[in-house]
mmCIF file with all atom_site columns, C-alpha atoms in Angstrom:
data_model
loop_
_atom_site.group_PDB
_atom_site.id
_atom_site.type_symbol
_atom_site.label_atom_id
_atom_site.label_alt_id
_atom_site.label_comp_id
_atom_site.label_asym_id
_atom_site.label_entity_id
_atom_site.label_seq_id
_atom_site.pdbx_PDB_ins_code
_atom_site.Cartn_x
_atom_site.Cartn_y
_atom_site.Cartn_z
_atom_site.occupancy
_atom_site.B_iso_or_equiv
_atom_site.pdbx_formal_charge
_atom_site.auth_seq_id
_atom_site.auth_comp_id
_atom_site.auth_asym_id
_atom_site.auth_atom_id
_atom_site.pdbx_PDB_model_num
ATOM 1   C CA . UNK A 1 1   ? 0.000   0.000   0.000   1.00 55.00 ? 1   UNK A CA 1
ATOM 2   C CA . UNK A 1 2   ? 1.247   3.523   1.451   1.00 64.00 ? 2   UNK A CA 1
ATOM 3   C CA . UNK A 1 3   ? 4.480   2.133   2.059   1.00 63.00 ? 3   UNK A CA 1
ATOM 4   C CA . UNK A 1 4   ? 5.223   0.879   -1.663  1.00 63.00 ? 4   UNK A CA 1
ATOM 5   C CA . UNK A 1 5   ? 4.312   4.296   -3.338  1.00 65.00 ? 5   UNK A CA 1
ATOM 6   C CA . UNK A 1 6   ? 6.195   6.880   -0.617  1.00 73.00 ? 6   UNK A CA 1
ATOM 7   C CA . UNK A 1 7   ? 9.387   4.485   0.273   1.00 72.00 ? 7   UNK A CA 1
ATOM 8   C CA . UNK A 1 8   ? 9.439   2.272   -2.935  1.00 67.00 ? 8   UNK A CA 1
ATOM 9   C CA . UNK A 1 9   ? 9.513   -1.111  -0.663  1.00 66.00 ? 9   UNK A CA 1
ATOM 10  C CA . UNK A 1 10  ? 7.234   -3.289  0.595   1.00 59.00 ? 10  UNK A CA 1
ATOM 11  C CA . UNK A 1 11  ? 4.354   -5.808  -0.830  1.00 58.00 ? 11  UNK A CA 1
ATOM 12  C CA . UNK A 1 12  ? 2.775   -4.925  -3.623  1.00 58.00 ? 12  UNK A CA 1
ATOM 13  C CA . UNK A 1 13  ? -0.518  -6.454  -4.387  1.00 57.00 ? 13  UNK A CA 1
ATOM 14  C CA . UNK A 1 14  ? -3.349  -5.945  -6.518  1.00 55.00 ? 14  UNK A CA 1
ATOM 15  C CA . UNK A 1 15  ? -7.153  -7.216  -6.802  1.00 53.00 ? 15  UNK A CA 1
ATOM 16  C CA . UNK A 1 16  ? -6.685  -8.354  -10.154 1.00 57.00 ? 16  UNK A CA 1
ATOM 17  C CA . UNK A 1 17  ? -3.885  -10.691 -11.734 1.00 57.00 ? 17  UNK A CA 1
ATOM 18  C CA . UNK A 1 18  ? -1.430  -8.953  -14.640 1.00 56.00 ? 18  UNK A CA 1
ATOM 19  C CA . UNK A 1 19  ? -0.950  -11.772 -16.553 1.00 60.00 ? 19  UNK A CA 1
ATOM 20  C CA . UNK A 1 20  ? -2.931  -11.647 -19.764 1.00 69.00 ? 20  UNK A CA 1
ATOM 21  C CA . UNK A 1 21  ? -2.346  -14.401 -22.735 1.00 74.00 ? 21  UNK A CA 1
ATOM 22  C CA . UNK A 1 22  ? -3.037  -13.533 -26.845 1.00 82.00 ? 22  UNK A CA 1
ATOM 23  C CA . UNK A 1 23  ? -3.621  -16.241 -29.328 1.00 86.00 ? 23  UNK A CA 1
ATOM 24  C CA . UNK A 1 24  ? -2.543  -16.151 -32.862 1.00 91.00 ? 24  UNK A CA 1
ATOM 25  C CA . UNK A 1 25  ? -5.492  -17.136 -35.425 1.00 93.00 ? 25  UNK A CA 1
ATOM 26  C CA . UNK A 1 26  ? -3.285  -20.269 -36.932 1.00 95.00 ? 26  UNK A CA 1
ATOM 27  C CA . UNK A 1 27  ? -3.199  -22.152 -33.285 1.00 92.00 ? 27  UNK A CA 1
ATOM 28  C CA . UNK A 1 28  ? -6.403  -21.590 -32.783 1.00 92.00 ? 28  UNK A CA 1
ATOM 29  C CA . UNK A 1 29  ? -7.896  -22.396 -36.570 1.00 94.00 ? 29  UNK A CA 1
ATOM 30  C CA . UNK A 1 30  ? -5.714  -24.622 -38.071 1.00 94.00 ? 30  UNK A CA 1
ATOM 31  C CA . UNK A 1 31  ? -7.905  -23.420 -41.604 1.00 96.00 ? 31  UNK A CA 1
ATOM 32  C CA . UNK A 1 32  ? -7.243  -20.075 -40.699 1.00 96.00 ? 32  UNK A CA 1
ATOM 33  C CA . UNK A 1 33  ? -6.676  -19.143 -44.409 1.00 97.00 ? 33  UNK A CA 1
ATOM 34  C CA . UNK A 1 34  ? -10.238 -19.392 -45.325 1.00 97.00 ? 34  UNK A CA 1
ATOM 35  C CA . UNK A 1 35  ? -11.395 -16.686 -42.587 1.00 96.00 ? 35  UNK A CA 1
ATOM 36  C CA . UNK A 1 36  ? -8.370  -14.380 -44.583 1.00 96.00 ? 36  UNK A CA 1
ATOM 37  C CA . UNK A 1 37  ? -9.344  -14.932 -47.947 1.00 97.00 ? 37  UNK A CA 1
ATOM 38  C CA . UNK A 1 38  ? -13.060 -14.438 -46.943 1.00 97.00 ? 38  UNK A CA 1
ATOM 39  C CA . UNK A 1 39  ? -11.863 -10.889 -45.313 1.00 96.00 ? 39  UNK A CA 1
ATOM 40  C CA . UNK A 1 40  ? -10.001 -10.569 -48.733 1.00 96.00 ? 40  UNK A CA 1
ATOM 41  C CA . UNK A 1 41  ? -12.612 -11.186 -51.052 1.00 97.00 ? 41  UNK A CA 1
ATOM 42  C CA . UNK A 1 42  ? -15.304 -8.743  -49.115 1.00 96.00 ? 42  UNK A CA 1
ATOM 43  C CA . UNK A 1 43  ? -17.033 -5.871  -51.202 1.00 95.00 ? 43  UNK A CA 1
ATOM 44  C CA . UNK A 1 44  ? -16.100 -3.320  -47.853 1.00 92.00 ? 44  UNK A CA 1
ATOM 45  C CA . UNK A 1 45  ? -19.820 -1.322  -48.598 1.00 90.00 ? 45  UNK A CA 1
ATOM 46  C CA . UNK A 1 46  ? -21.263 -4.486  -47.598 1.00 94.00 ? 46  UNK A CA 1
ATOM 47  C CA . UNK A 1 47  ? -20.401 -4.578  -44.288 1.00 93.00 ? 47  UNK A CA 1
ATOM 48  C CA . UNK A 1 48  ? -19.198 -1.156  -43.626 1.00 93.00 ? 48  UNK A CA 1
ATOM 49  C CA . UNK A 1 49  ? -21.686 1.620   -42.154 1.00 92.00 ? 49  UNK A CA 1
ATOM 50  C CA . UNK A 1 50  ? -23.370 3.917   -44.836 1.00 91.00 ? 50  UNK A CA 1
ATOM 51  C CA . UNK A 1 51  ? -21.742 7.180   -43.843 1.00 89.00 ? 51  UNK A CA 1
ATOM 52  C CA . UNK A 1 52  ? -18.707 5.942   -44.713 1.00 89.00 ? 52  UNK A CA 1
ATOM 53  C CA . UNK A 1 53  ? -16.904 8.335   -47.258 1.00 89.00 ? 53  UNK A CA 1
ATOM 54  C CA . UNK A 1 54  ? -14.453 7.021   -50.085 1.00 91.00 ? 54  UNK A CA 1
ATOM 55  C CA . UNK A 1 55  ? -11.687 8.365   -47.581 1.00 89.00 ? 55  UNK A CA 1
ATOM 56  C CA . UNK A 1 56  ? -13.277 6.049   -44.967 1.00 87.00 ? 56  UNK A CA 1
ATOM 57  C CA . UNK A 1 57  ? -13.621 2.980   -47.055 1.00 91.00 ? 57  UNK A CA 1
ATOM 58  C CA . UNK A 1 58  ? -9.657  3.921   -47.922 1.00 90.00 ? 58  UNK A CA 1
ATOM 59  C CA . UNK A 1 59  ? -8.660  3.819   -44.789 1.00 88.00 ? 59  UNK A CA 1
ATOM 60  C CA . UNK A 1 60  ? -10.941 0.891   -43.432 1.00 90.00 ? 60  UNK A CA 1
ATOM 61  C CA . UNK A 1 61  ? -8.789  -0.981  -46.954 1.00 93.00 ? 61  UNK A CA 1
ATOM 62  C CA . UNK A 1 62  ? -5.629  -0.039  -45.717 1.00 91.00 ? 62  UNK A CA 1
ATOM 63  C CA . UNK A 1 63  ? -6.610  -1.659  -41.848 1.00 89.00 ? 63  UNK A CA 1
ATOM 64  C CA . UNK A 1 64  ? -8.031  -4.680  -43.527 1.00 93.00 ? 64  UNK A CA 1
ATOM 65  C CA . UNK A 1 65  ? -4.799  -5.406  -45.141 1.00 93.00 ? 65  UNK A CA 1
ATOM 66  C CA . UNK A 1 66  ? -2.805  -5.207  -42.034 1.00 91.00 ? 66  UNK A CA 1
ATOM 67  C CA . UNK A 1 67  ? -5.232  -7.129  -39.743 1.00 90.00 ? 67  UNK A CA 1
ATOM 68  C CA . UNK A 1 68  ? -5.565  -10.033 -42.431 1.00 93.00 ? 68  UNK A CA 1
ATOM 69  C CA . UNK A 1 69  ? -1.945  -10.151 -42.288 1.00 94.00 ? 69  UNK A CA 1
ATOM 70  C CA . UNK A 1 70  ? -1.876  -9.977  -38.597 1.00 92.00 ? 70  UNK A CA 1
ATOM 71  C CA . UNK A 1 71  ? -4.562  -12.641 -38.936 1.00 93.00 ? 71  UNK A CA 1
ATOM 72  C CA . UNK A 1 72  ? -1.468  -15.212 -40.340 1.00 95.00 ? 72  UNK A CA 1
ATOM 73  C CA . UNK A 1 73  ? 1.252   -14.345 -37.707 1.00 94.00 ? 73  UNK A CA 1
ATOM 74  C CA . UNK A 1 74  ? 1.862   -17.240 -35.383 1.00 93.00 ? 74  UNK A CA 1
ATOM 75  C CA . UNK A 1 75  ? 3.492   -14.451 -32.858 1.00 90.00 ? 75  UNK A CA 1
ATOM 76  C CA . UNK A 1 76  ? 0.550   -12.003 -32.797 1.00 86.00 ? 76  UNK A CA 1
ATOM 77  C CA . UNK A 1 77  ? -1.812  -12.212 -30.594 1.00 85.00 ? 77  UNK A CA 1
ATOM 78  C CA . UNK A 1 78  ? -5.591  -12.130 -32.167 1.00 83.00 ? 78  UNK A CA 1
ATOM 79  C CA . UNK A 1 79  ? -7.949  -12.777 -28.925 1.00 78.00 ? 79  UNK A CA 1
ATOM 80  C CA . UNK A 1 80  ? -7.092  -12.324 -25.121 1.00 73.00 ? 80  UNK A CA 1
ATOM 81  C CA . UNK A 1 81  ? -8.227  -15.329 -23.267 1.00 64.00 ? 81  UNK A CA 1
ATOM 82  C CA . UNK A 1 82  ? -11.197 -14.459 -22.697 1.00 62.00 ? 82  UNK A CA 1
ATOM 83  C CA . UNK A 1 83  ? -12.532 -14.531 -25.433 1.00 63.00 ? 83  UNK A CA 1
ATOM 84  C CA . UNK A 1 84  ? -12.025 -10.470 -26.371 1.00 73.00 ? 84  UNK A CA 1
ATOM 85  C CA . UNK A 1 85  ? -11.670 -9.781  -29.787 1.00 77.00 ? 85  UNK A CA 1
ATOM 86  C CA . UNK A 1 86  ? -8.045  -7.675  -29.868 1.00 78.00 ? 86  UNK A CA 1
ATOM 87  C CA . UNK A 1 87  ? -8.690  -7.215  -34.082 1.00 82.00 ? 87  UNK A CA 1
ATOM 88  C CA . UNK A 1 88  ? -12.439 -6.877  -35.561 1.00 84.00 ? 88  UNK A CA 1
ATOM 89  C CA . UNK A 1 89  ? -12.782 -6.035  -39.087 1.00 87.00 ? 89  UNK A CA 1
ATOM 90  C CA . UNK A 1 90  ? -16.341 -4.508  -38.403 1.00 88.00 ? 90  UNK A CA 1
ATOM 91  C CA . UNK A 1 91  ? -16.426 -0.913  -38.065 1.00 86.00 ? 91  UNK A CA 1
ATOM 92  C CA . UNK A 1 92  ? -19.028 1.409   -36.183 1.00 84.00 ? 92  UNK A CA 1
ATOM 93  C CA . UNK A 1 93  ? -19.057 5.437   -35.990 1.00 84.00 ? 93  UNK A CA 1
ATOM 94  C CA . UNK A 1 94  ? -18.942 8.001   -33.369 1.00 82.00 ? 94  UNK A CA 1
ATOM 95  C CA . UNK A 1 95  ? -21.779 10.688  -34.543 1.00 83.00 ? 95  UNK A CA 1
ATOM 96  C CA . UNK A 1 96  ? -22.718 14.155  -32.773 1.00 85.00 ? 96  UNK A CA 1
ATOM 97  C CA . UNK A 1 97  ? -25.881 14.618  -31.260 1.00 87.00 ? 97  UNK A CA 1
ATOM 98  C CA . UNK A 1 98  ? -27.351 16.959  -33.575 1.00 88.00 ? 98  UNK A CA 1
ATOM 99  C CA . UNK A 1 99  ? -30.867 17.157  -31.678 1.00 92.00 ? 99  UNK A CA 1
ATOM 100 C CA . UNK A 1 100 ? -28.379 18.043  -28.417 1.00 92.00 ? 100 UNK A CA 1
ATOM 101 C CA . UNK A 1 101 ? -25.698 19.660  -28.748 1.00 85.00 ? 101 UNK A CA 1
ATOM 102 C CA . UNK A 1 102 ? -24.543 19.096  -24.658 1.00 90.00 ? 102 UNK A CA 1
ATOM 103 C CA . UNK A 1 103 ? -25.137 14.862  -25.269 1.00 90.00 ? 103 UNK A CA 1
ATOM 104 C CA . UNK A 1 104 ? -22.899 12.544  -25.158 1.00 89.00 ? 104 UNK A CA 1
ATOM 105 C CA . UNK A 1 105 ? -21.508 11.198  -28.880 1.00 86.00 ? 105 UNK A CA 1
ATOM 106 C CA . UNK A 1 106 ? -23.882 8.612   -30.577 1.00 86.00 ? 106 UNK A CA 1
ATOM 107 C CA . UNK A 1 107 ? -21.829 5.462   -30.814 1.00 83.00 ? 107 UNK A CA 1
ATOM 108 C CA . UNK A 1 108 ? -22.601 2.766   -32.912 1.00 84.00 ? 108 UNK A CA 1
ATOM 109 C CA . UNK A 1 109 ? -20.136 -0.224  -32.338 1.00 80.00 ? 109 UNK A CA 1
ATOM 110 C CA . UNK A 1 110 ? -21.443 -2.545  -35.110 1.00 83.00 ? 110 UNK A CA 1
ATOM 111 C CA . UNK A 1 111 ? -19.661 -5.650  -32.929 1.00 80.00 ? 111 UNK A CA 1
ATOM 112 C CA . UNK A 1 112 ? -19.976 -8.399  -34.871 1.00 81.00 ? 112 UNK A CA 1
ATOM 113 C CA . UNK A 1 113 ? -21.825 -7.241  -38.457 1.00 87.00 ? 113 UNK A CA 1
ATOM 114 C CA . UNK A 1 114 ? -18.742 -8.656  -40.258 1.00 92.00 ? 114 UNK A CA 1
ATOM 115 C CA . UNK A 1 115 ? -19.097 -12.219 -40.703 1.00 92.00 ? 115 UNK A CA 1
ATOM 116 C CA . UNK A 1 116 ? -15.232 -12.516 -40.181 1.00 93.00 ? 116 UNK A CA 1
ATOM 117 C CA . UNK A 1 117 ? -15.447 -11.696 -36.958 1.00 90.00 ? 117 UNK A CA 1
ATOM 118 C CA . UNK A 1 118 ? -18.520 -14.783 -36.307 1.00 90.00 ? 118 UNK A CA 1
ATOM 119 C CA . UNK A 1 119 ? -15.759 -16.745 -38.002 1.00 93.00 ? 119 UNK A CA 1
ATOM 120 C CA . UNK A 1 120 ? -13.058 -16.017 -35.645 1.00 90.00 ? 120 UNK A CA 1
ATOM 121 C CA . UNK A 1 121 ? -15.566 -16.274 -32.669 1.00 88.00 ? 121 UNK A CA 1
ATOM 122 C CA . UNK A 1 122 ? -16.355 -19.604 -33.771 1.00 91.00 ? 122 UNK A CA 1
ATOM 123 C CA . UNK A 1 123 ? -12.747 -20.569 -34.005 1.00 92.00 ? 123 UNK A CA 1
ATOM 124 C CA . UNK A 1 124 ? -12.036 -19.448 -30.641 1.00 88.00 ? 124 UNK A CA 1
ATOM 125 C CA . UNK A 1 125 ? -15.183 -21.357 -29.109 1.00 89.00 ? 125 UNK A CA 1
ATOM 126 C CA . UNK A 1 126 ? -13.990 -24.474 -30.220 1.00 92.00 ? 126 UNK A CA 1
ATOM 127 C CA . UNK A 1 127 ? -10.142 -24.029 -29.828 1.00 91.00 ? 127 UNK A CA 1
ATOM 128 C CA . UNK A 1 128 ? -11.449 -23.430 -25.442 1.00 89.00 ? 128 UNK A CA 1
ATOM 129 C CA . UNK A 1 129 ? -13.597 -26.110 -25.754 1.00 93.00 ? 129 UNK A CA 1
ATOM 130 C CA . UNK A 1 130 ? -10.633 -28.605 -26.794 1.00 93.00 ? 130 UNK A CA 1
ATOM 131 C CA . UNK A 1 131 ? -8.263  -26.247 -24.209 1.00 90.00 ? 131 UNK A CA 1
ATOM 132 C CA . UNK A 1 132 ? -10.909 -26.834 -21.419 1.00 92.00 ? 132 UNK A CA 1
ATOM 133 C CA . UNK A 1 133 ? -11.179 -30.816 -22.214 1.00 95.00 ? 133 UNK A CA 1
ATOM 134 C CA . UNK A 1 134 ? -7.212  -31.260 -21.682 1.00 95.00 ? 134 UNK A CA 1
ATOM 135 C CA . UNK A 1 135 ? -6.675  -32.934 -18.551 1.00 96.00 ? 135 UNK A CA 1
ATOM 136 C CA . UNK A 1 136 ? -4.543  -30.689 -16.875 1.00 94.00 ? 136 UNK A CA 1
ATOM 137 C CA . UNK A 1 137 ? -8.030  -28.226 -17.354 1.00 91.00 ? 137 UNK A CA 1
ATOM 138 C CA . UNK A 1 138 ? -10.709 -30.617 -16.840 1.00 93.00 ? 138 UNK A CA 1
ATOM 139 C CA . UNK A 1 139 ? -9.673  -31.266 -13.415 1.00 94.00 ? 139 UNK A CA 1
ATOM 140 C CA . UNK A 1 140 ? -10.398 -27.497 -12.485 1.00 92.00 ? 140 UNK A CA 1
ATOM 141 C CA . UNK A 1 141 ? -14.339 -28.479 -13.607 1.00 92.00 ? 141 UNK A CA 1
ATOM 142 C CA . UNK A 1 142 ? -14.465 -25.713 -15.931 1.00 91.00 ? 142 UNK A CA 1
ATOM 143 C CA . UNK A 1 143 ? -18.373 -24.480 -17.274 1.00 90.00 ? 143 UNK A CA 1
ATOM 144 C CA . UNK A 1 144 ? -18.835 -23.093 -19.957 1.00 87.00 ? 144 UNK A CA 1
ATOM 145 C CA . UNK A 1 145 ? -21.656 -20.535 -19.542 1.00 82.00 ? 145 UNK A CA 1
ATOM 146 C CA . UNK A 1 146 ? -21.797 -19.135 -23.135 1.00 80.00 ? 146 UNK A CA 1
ATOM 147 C CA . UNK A 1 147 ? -22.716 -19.926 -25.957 1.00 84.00 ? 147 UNK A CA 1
ATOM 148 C CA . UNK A 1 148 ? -23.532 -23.061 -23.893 1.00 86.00 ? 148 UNK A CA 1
ATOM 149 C CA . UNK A 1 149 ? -22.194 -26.574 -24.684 1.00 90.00 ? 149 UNK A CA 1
ATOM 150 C CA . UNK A 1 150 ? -25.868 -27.482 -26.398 1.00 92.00 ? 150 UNK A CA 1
ATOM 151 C CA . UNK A 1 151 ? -24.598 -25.125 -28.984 1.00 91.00 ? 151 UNK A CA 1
ATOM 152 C CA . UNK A 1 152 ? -22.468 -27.499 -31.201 1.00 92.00 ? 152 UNK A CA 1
ATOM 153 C CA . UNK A 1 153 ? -22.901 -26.104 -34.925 1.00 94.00 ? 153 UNK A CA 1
ATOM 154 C CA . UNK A 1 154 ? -20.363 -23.574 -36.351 1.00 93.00 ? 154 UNK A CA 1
ATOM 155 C CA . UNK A 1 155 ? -23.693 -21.715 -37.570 1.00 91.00 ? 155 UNK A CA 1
ATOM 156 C CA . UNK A 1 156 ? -25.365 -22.537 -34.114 1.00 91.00 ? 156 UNK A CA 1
ATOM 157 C CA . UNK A 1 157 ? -22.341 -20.775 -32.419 1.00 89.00 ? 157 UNK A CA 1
ATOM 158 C CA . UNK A 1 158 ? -22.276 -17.995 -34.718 1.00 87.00 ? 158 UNK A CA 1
ATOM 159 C CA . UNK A 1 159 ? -25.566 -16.773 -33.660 1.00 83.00 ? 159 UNK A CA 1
ATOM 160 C CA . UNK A 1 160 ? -24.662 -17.266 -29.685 1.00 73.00 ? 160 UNK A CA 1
ATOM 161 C CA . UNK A 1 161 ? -21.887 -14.698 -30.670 1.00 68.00 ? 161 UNK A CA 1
ATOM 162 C CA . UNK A 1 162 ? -23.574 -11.474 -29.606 1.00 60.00 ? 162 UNK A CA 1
ATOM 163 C CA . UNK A 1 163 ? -24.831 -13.125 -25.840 1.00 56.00 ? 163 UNK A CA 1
ATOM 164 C CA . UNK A 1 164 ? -21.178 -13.991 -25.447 1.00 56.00 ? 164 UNK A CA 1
ATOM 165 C CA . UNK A 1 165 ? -19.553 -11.356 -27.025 1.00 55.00 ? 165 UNK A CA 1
ATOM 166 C CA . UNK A 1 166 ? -21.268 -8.471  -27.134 1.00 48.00 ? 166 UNK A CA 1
ATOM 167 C CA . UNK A 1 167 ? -19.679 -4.764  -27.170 1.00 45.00 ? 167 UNK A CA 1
ATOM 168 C CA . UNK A 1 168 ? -16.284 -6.749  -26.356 1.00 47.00 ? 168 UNK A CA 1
ATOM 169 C CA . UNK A 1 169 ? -14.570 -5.875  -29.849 1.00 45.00 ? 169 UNK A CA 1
ATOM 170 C CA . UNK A 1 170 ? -11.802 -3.750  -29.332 1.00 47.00 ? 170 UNK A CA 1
ATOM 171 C CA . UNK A 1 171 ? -12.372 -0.133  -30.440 1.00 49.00 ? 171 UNK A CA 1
ATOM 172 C CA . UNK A 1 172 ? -10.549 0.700   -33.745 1.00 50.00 ? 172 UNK A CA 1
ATOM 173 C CA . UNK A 1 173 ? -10.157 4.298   -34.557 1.00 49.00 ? 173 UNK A CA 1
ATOM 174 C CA . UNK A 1 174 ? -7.754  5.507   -37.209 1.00 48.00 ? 174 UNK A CA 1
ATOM 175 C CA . UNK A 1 175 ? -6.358  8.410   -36.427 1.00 50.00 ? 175 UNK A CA 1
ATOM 176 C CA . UNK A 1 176 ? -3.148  8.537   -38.735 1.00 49.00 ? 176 UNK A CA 1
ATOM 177 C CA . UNK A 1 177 ? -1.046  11.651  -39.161 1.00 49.00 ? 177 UNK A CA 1
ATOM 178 C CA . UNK A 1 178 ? -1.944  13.512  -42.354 1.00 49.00 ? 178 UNK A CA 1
ATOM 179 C CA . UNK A 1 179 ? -4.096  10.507  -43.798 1.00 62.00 ? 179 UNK A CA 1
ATOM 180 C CA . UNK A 1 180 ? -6.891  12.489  -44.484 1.00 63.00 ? 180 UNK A CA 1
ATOM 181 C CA . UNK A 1 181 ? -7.510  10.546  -47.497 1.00 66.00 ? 181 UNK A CA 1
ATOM 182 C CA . UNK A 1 182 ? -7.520  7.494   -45.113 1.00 66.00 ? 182 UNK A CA 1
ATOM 183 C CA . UNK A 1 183 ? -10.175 9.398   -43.300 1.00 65.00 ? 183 UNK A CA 1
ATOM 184 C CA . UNK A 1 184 ? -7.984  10.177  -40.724 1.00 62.00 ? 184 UNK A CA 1
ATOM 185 C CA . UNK A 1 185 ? -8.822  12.733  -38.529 1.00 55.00 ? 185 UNK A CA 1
ATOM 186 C CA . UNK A 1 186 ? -5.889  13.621  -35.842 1.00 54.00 ? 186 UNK A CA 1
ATOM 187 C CA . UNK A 1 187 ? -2.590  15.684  -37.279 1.00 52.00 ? 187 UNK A CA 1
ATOM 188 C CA . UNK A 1 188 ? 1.365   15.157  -35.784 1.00 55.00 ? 188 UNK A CA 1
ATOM 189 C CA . UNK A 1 189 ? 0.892   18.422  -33.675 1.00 54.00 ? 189 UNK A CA 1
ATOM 190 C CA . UNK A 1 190 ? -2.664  15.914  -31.835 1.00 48.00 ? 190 UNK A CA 1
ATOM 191 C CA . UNK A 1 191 ? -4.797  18.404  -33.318 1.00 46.00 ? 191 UNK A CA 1
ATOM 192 C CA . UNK A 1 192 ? -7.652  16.933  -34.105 1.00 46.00 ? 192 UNK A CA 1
ATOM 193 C CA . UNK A 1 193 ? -10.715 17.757  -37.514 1.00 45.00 ? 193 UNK A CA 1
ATOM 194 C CA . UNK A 1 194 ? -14.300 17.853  -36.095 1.00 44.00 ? 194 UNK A CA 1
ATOM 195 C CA . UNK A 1 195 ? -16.346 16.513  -38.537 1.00 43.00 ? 195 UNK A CA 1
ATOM 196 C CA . UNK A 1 196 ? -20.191 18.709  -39.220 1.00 38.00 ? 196 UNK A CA 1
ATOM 197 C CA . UNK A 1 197 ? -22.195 16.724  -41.351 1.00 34.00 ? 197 UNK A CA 1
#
């Protein structure tokens, strides 16, 4: 406590463990190639929201390239352990208020509209339910208490997605320097374009 932060001694202890594991997509999905050519072969209107500009749809291209190939690295990490999604391809918006100007943003994740990111959810449901079988896990008694182990289909699974995983993509922003045609919107100097639509 008080004695770690004024001396710089003492126990240190914490509530919550600091110990976090990532899995790559390839350990978890040994056909992990499919889920990258499907990102691939994607027509990016269809799954991105309709106020994206061409400078959105740019940028959201130059992501998708990068996270596929993320997607294929055996040494980075994809999904934290628990089943958070470090990588979505879908995309949401942050909007103004324009009824009140004092309200909070308007924030529409979109978790989940891209059926890459059922894919991967899939994946990682059945790569924990073979983890959680292994002896060495089995004798902890895990449950599983979502999607539920009734749910055995891939397309079955898919649809228990959003009570398992909902709002827990990770939020994606690009704010590049001088990328406006990437639709970025944040400059080296951190000032940052307000968009008035």
């Amino acid at each position: 406590g008080e004695e770690q932060w004024l001396e710089r001694r003492g126990p240190l202890s914490m509530t919550t463990g600091n110990s976090m594991a990532t899995l790559p997509l390839p350990i978890m999905n040994p056909n992990f190639q499919a889920i990258i050519d499907k990102a691939n072969a994607q027509i990016p209107a269809d799954y991105l929201p309709t106020t994206y500009k061409a400078e959105n749809i740019a940028g959201f291209l130059a992501q998708r390239e990068l996270l596929v190939a993320s997607y294929a690295s055996t040494t980075n990490g994809l999904i934290e352990h628990c089943a958070l999604l470090e990588k979505p391809i879908s995309r949401g918006t942050v909007t103004l208020n324009v009824t009140d100007r004092y309200a909070e943003p308007i924030i529409d994740f979109n978790t989940g509209v891209n059926p890459v990111d059922t894919d991967i959810f899939v994946s990682v449901i059945k790569f924990y339910r073979k983890w959680m079988a292994a002896p060495s896990m089995a004798q902890l008694g895990p449950v599983e208490e979502a999607p539920g182990t009734n749910v055995t289909t891939d397309e079955d699974i898919g649809r228990g997605r959003m009570r398992a995983w909902v709002q827990h993509g990770a939020y994606v922003l690009h704010c590049g320097d001088d990328a406006a045609d990437l639709g970025g919107l944040c400059r080296p100097s951190f000032w940052c374009m307000v968009l008035v639509v």
